[in-house]
Coordinates of C-alpha atoms in Angstrom, one line a residue:
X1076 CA 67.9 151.7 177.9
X1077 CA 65.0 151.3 175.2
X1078 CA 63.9 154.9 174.0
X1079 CA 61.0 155.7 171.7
X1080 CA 62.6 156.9 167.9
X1081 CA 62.8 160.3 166.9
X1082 CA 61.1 159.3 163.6
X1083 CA 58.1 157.9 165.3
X1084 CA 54.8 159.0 164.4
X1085 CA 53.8 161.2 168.3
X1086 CA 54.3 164.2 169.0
X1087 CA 57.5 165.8 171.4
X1088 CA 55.3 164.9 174.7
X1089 CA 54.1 162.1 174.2
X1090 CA 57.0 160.8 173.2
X1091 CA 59.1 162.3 176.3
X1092 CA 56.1 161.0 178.4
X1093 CA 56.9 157.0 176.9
X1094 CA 60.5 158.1 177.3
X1095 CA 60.0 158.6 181.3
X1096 CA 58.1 155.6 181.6
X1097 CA 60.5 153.4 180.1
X1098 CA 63.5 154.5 181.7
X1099 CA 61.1 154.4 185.5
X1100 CA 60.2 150.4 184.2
X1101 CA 64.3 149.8 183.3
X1102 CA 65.1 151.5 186.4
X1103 CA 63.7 149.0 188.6
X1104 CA 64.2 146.2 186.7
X1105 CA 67.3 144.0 189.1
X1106 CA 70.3 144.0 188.0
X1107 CA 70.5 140.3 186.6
X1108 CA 74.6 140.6 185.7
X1109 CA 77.1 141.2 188.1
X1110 CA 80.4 140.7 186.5
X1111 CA 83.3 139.9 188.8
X1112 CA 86.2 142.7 189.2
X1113 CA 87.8 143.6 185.8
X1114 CA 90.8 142.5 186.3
X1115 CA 89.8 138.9 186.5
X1116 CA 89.7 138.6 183.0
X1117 CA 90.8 135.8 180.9
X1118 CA 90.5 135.1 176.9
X1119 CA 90.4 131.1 175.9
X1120 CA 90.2 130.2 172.5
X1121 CA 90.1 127.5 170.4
X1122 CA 91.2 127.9 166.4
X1123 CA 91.5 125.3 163.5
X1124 CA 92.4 128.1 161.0
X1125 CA 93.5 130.9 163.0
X1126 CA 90.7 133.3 162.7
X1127 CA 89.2 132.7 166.0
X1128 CA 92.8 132.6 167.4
X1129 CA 93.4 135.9 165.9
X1130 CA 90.3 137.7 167.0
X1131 CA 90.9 136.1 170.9
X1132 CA 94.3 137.7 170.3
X1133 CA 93.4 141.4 169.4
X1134 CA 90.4 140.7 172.1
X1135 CA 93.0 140.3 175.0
X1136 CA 94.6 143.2 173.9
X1137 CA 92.0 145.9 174.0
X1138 CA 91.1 144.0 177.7
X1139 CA 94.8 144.1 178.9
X1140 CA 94.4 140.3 180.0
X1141 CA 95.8 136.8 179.6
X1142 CA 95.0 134.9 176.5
X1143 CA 94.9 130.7 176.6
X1144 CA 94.3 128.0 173.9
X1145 CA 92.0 125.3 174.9
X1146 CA 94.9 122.9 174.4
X1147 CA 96.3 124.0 177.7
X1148 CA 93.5 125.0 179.2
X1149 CA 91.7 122.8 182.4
X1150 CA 88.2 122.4 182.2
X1151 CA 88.4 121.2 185.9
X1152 CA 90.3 124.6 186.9
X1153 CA 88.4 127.0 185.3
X1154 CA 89.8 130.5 186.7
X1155 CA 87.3 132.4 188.5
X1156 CA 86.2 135.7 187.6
X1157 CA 85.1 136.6 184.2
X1158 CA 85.9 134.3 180.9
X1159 CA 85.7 135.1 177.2
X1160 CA 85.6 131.9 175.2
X1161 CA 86.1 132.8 171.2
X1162 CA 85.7 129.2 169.4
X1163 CA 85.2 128.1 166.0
X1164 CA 83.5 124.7 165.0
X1165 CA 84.9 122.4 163.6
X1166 CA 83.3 119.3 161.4
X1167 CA 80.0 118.5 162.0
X1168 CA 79.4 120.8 165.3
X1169 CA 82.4 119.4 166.7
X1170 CA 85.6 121.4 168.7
X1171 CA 88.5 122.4 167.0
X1172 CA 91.1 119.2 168.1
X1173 CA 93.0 121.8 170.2
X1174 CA 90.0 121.9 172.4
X1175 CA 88.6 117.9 172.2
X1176 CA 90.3 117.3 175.5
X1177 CA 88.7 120.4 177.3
X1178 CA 85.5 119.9 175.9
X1179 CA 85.5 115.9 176.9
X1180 CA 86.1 116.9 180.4
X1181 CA 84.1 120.1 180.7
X1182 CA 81.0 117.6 179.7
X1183 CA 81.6 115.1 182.2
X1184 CA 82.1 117.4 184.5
X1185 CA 79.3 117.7 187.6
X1186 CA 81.4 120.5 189.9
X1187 CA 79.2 123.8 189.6
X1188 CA 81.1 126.8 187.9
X1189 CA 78.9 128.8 190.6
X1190 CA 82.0 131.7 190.7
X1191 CA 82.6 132.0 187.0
X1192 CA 80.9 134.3 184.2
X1193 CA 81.1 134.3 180.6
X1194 CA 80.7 135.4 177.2
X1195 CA 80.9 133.5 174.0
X1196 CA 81.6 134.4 170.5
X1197 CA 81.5 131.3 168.2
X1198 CA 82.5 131.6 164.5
X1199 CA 81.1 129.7 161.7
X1200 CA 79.8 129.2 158.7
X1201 CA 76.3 128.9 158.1
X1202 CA 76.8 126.7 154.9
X1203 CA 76.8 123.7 157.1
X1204 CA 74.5 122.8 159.3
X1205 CA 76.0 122.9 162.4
X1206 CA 76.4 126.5 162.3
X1207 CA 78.5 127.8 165.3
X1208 CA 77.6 124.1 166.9
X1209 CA 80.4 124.0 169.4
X1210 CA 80.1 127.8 170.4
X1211 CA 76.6 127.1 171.1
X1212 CA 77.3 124.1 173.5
X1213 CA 79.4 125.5 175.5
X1214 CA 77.6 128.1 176.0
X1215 CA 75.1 126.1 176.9
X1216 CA 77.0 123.7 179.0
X1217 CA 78.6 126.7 180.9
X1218 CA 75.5 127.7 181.9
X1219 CA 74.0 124.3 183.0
X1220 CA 77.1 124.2 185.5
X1221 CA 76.4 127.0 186.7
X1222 CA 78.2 130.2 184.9
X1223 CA 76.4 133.3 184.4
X1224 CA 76.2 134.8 180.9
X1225 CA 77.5 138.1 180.4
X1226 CA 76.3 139.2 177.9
X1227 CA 74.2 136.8 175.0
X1228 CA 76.9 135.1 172.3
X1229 CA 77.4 135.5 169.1
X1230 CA 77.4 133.7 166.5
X1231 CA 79.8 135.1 163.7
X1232 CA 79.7 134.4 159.9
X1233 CA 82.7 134.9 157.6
X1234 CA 81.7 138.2 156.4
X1235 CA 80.3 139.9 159.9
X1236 CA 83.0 142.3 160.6
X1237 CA 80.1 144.6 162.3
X1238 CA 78.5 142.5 163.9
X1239 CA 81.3 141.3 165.3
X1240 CA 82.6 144.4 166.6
X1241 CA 79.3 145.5 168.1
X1242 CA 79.6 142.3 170.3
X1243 CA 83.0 142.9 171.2
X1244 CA 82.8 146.7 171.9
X1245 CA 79.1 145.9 173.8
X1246 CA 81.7 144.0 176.0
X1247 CA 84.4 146.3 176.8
X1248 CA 82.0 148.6 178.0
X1249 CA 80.8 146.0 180.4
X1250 CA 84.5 144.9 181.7
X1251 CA 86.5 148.2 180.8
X1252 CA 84.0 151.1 181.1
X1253 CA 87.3 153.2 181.0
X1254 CA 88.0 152.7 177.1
X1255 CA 85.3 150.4 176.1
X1256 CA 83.4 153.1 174.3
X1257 CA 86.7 154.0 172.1
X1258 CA 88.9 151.1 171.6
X1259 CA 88.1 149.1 168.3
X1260 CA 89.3 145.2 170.0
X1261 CA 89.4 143.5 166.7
X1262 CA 90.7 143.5 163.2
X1263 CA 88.6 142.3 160.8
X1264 CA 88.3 138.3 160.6
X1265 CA 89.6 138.3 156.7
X1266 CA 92.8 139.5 158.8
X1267 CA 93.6 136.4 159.7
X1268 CA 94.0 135.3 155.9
X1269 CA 97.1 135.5 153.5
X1270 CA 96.9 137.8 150.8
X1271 CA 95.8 135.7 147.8
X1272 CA 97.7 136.0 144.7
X1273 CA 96.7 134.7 140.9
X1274 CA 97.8 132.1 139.2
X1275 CA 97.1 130.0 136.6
X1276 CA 95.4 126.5 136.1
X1277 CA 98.0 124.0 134.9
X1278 CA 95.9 120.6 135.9
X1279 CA 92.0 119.9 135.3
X1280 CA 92.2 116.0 135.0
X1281 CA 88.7 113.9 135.3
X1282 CA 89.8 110.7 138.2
X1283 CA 86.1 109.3 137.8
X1284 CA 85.2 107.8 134.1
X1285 CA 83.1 110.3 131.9
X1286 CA 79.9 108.4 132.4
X1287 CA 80.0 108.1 136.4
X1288 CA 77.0 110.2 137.9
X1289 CA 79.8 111.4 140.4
X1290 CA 82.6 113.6 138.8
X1291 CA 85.8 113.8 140.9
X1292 CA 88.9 116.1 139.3
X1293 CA 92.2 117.0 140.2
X1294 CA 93.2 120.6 140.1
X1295 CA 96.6 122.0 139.9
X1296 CA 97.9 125.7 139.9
X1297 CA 100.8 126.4 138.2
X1298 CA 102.8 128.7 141.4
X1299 CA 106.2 129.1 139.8
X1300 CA 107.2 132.7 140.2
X1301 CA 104.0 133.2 142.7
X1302 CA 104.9 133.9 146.2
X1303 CA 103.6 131.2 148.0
X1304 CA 104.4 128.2 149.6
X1305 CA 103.4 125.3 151.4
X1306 CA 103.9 121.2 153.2
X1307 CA 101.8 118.6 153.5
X1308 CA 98.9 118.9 155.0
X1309 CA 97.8 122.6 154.7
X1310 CA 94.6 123.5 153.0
X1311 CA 94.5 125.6 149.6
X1312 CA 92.1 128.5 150.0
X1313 CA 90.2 129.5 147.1
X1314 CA 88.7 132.6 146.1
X1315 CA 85.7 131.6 143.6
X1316 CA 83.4 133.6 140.8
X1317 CA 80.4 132.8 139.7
X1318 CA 79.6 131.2 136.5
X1319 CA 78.3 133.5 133.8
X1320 CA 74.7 131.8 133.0
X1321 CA 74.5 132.0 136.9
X1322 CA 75.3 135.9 137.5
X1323 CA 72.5 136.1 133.8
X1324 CA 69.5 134.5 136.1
X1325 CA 70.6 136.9 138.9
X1326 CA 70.5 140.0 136.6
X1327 CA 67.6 139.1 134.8
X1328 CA 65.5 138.5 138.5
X1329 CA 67.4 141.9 139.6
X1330 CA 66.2 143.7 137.0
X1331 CA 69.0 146.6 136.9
X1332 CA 71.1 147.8 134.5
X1333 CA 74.1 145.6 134.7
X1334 CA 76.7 148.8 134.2
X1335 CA 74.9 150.3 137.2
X1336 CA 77.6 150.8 140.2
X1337 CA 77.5 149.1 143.4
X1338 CA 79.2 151.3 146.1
X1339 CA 80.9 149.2 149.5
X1340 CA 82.4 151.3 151.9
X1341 CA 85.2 152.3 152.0
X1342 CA 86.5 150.4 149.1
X1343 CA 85.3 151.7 146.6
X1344 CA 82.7 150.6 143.5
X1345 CA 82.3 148.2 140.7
X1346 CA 79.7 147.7 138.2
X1347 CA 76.5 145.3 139.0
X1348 CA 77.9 142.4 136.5
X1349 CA 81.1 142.7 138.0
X1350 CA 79.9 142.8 141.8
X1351 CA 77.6 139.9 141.1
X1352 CA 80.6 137.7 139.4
X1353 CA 83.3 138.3 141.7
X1354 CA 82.2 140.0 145.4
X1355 CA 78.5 138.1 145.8
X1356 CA 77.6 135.1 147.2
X1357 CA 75.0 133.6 144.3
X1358 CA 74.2 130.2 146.3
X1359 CA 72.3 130.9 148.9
X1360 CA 70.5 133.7 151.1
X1361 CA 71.4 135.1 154.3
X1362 CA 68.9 136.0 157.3
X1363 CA 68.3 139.4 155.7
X1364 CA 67.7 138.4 152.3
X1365 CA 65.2 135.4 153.7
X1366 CA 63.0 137.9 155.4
X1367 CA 63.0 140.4 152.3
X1368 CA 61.8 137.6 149.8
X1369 CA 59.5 135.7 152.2
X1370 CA 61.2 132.8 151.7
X1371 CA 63.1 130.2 153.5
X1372 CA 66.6 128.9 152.9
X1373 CA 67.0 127.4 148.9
X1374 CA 68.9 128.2 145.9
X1375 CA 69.5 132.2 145.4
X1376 CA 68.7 132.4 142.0
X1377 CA 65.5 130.6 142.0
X1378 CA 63.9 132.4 144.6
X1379 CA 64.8 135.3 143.2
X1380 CA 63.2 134.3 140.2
X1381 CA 60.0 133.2 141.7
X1382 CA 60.0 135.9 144.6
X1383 CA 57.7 139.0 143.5
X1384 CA 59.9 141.0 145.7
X1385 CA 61.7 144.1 144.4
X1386 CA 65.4 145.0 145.5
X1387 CA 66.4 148.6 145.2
X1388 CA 70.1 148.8 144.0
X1389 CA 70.8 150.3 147.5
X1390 CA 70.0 147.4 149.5
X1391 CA 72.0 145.1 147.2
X1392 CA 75.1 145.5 149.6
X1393 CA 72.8 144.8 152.7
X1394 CA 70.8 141.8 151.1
X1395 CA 74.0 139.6 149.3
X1396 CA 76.1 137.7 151.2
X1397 CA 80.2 138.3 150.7
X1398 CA 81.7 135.5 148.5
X1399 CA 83.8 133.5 150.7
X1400 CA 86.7 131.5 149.9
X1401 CA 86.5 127.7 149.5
X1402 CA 89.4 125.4 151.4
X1403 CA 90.5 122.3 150.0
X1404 CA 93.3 119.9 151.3
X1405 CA 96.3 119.9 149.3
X1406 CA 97.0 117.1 147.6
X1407 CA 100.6 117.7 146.8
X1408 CA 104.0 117.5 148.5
X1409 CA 106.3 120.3 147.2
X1410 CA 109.0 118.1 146.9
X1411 CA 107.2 115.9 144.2
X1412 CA 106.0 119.3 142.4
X1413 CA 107.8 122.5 143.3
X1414 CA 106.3 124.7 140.6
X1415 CA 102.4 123.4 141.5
X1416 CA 99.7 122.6 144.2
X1417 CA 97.2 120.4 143.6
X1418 CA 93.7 119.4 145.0
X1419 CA 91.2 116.8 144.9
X1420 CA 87.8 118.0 144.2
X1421 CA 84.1 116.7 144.1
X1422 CA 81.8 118.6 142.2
X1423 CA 78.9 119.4 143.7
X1424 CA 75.5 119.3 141.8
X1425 CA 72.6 118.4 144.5
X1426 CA 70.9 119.7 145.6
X1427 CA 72.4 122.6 144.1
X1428 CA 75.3 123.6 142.1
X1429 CA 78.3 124.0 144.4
X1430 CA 79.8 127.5 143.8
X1431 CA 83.6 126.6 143.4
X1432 CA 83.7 123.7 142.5
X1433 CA 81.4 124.0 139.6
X1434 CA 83.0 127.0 138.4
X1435 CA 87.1 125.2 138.8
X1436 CA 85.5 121.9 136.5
X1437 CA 84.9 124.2 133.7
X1438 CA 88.1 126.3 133.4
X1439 CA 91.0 124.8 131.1
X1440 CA 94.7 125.4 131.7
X1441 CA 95.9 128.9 131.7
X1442 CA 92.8 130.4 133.5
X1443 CA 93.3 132.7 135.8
X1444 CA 92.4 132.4 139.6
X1445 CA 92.9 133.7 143.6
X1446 CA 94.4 131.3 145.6
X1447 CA 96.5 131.7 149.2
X1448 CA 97.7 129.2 151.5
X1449 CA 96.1 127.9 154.6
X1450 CA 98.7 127.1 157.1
X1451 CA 97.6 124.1 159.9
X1452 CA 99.0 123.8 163.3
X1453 CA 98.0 120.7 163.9
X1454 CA 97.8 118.3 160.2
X1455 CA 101.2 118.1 160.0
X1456 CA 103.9 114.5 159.7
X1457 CA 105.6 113.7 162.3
X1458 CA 109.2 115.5 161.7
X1459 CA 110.9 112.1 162.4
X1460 CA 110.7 109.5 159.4
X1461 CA 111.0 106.8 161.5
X1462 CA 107.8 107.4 163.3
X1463 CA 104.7 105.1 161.6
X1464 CA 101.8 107.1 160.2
X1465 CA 98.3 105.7 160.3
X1466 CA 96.1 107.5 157.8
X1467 CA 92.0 106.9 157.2
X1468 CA 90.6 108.9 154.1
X1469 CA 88.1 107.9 151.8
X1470 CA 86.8 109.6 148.7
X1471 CA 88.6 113.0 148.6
X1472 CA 90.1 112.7 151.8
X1473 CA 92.9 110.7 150.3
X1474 CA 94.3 114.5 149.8
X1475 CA 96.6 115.1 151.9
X1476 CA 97.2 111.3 152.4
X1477 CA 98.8 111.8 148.5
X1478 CA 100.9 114.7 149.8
X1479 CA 102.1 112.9 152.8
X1480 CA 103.1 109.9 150.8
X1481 CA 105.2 112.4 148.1
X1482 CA 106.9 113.6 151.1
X1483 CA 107.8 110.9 153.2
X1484 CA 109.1 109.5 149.6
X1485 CA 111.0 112.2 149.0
X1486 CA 112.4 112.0 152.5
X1487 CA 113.1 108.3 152.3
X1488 CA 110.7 107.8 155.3
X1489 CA 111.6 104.6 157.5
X1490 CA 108.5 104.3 159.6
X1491 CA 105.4 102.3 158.3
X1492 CA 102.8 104.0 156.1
X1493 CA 99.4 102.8 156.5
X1494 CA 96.5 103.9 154.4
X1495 CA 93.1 103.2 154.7
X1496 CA 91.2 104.0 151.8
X1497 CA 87.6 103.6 150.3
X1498 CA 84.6 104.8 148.3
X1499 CA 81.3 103.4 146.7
X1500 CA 83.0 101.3 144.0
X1501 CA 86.4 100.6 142.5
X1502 CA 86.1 101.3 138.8
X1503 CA 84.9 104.2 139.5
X1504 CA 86.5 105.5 142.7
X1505 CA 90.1 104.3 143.2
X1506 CA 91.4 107.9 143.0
X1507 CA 95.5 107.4 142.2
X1508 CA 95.2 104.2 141.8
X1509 CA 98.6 103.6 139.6
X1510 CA 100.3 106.1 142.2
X1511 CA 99.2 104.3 145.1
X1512 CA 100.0 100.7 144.0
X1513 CA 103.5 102.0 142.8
X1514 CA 104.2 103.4 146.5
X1515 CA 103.6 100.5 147.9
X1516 CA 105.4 98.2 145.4
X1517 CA 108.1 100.8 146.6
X1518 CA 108.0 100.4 150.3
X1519 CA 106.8 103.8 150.9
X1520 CA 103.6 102.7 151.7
X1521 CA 104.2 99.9 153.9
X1522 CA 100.0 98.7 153.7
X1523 CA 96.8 99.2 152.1
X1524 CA 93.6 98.2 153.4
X1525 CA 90.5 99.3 150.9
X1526 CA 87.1 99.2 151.6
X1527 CA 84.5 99.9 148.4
X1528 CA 81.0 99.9 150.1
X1529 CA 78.9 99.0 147.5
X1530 CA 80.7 96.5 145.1
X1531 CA 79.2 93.7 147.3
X1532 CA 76.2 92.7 148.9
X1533 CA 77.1 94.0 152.5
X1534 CA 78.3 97.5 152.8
X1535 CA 81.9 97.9 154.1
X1536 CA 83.3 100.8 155.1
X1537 CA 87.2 102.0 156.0
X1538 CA 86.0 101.8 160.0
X1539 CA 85.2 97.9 159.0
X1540 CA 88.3 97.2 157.6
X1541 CA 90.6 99.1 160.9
X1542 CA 88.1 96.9 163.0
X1543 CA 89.0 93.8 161.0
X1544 CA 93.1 95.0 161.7
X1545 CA 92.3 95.6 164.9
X1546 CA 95.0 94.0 166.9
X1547 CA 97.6 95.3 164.4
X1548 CA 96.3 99.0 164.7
X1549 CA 96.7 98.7 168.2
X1550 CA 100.1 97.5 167.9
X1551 CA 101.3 100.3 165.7
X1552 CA 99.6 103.1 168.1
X1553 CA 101.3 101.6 171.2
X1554 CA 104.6 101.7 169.5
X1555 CA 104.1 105.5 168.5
X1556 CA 102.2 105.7 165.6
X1557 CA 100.5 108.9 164.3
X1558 CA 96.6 109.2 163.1
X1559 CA 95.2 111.2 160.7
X1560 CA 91.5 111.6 159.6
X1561 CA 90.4 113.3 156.6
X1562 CA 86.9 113.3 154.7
X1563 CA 83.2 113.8 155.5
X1564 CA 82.3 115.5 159.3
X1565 CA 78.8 114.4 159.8
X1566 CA 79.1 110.1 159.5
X1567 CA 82.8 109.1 158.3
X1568 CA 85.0 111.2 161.1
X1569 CA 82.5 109.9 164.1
X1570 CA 82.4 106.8 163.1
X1571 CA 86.1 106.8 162.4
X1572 CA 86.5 108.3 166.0
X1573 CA 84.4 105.4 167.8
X1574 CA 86.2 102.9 166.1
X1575 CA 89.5 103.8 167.3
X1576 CA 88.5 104.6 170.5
X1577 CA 87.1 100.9 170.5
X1578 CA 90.1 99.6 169.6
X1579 CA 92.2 101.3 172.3
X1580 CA 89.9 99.5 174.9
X1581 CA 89.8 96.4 173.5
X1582 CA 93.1 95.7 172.7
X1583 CA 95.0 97.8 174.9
X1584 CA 92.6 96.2 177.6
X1585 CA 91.1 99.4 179.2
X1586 CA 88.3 100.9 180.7
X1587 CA 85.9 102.8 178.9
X1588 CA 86.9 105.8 180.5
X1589 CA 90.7 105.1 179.9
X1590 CA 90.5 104.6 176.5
X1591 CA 88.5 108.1 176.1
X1592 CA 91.6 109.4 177.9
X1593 CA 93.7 107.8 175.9
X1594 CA 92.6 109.0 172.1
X1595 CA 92.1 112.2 174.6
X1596 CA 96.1 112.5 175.2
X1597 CA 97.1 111.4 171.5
X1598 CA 95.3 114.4 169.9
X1599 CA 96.4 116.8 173.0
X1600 CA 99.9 116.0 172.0
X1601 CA 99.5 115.7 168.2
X1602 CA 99.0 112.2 167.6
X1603 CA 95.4 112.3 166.3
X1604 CA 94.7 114.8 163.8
X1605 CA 91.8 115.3 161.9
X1606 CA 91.3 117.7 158.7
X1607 CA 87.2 116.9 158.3
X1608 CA 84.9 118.9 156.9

C-alpha cells in the first residue's frame, strides 16, 4: 500500500487526506495474484558455480519445502502449485548444462501451465551482455504457457546481497505470512565462495611473440604450503586490484583527500586510496552511478573525468560497484605441477582495459595475490581412462584441454584423446605448441585437428575441421566418447553446438528431433560439458 512520505512538503491533513484516498483506490483494486496453498511449494534451481544452488538451498529452508536441480527436473511434469525457479546464466544467455534438457523441452512445449505460479530470481553478471538471459526467458516462457507470476523477478548481480534479500523476504511474506516478516532465507551470495588465500606469482610467460597486437600469457601461482587444492577442469577464481595510474584518474576526478575513510557496514573502514585499489570496481558503472553522472554505460574513469557531477564521500559506497573476482580455467593438472596452478590468459585492451587481466600481465614473480578454487560439477574426465575424450577449444580455451592432457598422462590414460584446436594464425597462436606435439608423439593425445582461420584465403574454423571428421566423430561418440567445449559463449560454443548436433543426425541417421534428444541425453548424463564464457 503506497503512502504519501512523512518528509513531504503538505501539511498533517492533507497528507492523511491523500493517505485515505490511496488506500480507498488500492482497496478496490482485484486481487490479480492468487497463489496456490503454501504448502505446494517447490524450489528448482539450476547452478554452474554453486551460488544459485546455494541461495535455492537456504530459500527451501526458510519455506520448509522440496528443493530440485533442473537436471532431474521434468519440464513436461511441472508440479502444480507454486514454483520458485533460482537460475544463473550461463554463456551467452544460455542455461547452465544441468538445465539444457529442461529448458529444450520446456520451449517446445505447447501444454498450458494454466495450474502453476511462479517466481524467478536469476543471477548474473552484468559485464556481459546477456545479463540474467536465461532467468529472463523463462520467466517469460512460463508466462506465455500460462503460469502466473508471483511476484516480478529479479535479476541479481554479484554484489546485491540487499537486493536480493528484499526479493526473497517480499516472498515469504506472500507464501509463509507466519515467519516471512522475520526469517532472513539467504546467506549472502559470496557464501557460496571458498575463502581466498594469498600466494605468490611464480609464472608470467608471454605464448604470443612480443610484436603480435594480441598478448596471450600464462600465469602460474606458486600454492605450496597454501591450502588449496584442485583437478582438471575447475576454474581459478581471482580476486583483482586495480592498477595504480587507474585508481590516480579516479582520485583525481573524485576530488577527495585520498587518506579520507570510507566506512562499509559492518566491516569496518579503509582509506579512499585503499578502498579504490582493492574493494571498487574501476571498469565500469552500475545503474546508480549511470543516473548520477548522466551518462550511459562506458569506461568509469573517463566519465568520471568528463562528468561535471560531484560525488560526496558518502555516496561513494552507494555509487561504486564491489570488485568481483575474475574465473579462469585452470590450465594445469596437479599431478604435472603439485606446488602450482596455472592459467591461460588474454589481456584485454578494447574497448577498454580489462581489470584483471591487465593488472596479472604486469606483476613479476613473487607478487602477491587472492586466489581460491572454483570447484565444477560437471567439467570433469571421465574417472575411467579407457573412455575416449573429445575436446574443442580454441584460443584460451585449450585450458583445461592442457590440464586434462597432464592428467590422463599422468594416469597412463588408454582411451583416445582428441583435440580440436585453433586461432587466427599459427605463428602467432599455437599456444603449447612443443607440449602438444610431444603428447601426441607420446600417444597421449591420440589426434590433432587444427584449424587457423586466417592463414589462408577462406576462413576455417575448429567446427570446419569436426565437420570435415565427421564420420569419425560420430564413431567415437557412439562408442562412448566424452565432449568438452571450452572458449568464447556468443559465436564459438553455438556454433560448436550445431555442429555436433548435425553430426549426430547425419551420421547416426536420425531425425531432427532425435538428434536434439540425443546431444540432449549426453549432457544430462555428463557426456557433453561445456566451460564457455
Amino acid at each position: 500500500m503506497p503512502l504519501v512520505p512523512h518528509h513531504a512538503p503538505l501539511t498533517e491533513v492533507e497528507r492523511l487526506r491523500i493517505d485515505g484516498l490511496l488506500a480507498g483506490l488500492y482497496a478496490r483494486k482485484p486481487q490479480e495474484i492468487i497463489p496456490s496453498p503454501a504448502d505446494d511449494v517447490t524450489v528448482l534451481w539450476a547452478s554452474q558455480t554453486g551460488r544459485a544452488e546455494t541461495a535455492a538451498r537456504a530459500l527451501a529452508t526458510a519455506l520448509g519445502c522440496p528443493c530440485i536441480g533442473l537436471d532431474t527436473a521434468s519440464a513436461n511434469d511441472l508440479p502444480a502449485g507454486n514454483a520458485i525457479f533460482v537460475v544463473s546464466t550461463f554463456g551467452d544467455g544460455d542455461p547452465p548444462d544441468g538445465a539444457a534438457s529442461f529448458w529444450a523441452t520446456l520451449q517446445a512445449r505447447t501444454t498450458p501451465i494454466t495450474s502453476l505460479h511462479h517466481a524467478v530470481l536469476a543471477f548474473g553478471d552484468s559485464t556481459y551482455a546477456s545479463f540474467c538471459g536465461f532467468g529472463r526467458s523463462l520467466d517469460d516462457r512460463l508466462s506465455q504457457l500460462g503460469s502466473r507470476p508471483l511476484l516480478d523477478r529479479h535479476d541479481c548481480e554479484p554484489d546485491d546481497d540487499d537486493g536480493r534479500a528484499g526479493w526473497e523476504k517480499q516472498l515469504l511474506v506472500l507464501l509463509r505470512p507466519d515467519k516471512g516478516r522475520s526469517v532472513s532465507p539467504a546467506p549472502p551470495a559470496e557464501n557460496a565462495r571458498p575463502a581466498a588465500v594469498m600466494v605468490r606469482l611464480c609464472r608470467n610467460e608471454l605464448l604470443t611473440p612480443p610484436a603480435s597486437n594480441r598478448q596471450t600469457r600464462l600465469i602460474g601461482f606458486d600454492i605450496s604450503g597454501a591450502d588449496l587444492s584442485y583437478e582438471p577442469g575447475d576454474a581459478l577464481g581471482v580476486w583483482p586490484r586495480n592498477k595504480a595510474e587507474i585508481v590516480e584518474r579516479v582520485l583525481e576526478a573524485l576530488g577527495h583527500p585520498e587518506e579520507e575513510e570510507i566506512v562499509f557496514h559492518p566491516s569496518g573502514s579503509m582509506t579512499l586510496r585503499e578502498a579504490l585499489t582493492s574493494h571498487f570496481d574501476l571498469s565500469r558503472a552500475n545503474a546508480a552511478m549511470q543516473a548520477h553522472l548522466g551518462m550511459d554505460a562506458g569506461y568509469l574513469p573517463d566519465m568520471l573525468a568528463t562528468s561535471r557531477s560531484t560525488i560526496a564521500l558518502t555516496d561513494i559506497s552507494r555509487l561504486f560497484r564491489k570488485l568481483q573476482p575474475r574465473f579462469y580455467s585452470i590450465a594445469s593438472s596437479p599431478s604435472a605441477y603439485p606446488d602450482e596452478v596455472h592459467l591461460t590468459m588474454g589481456v584485454a585492451n578494447t574497448p577498454y582495459p580489462g581489470t584483471c587481466s591487465t593488472w596479472l600481465a604486469g606483476l613479476i614473480p613473487g607478487a602477491e595475490a587472492q586466489i581460491f578454487i572454483q570447484k565444477t560439477g560437471h567439467f570433469r574426465l571421465p574417472p575411467d581412462g579407457t573412455t575416449p575424450v573429445i575436446m574443442i577449444g580454441p584460443g584460451t580455451g585449450i585450458a583445461p584441454f592442457r590440464g586434462f592432457l597432464q592428467h590422463r598422462a599422468a594416469l597412463s590414460a588408454t582411451g583416445g584423446a582428441w583435440l580440436f584446436f585453433g586461432e587466427r594464425h599459427a605463428l602467432s597462436g599455437f599456444y603449447f605448441r612443443e607440449e602438444l606435439e610431444t603428447l601426441h608423439s607420446k600417444g597421449v593425445l591420440t589426434r590433432l585437428d587444427l584449424a587457423f582461420s586466417r592463414d589462408q584465403e577462406d576462413r576455417i574454423y575448429v567446427q570446419d575441421r569436426m565437420n570435415a571428421a565427421g564420420a569419425d566423430l560420430w564413431e567415437w561418440i557412439s562408442r562412448g566418447a566424452h565432449v568438452y567445449v571450452c572458449g568464447d559463449a556468443a559465436r564459438m560454443a553455438r556454433d560448436v553446438d550445431a555442429t555436433l548436433r548435425g553430426i549426430v543426425e547425419l551420421h547416426g541417421q536420425m531425425k531432427p528431433e532425435q538428434a536434439a534428444e540425443y546431444v540432449n541425453d549426453m549432457s544430462r548424463c555428463g557426456r557433453y560439458a561445456r566451460d564457455v564464457y
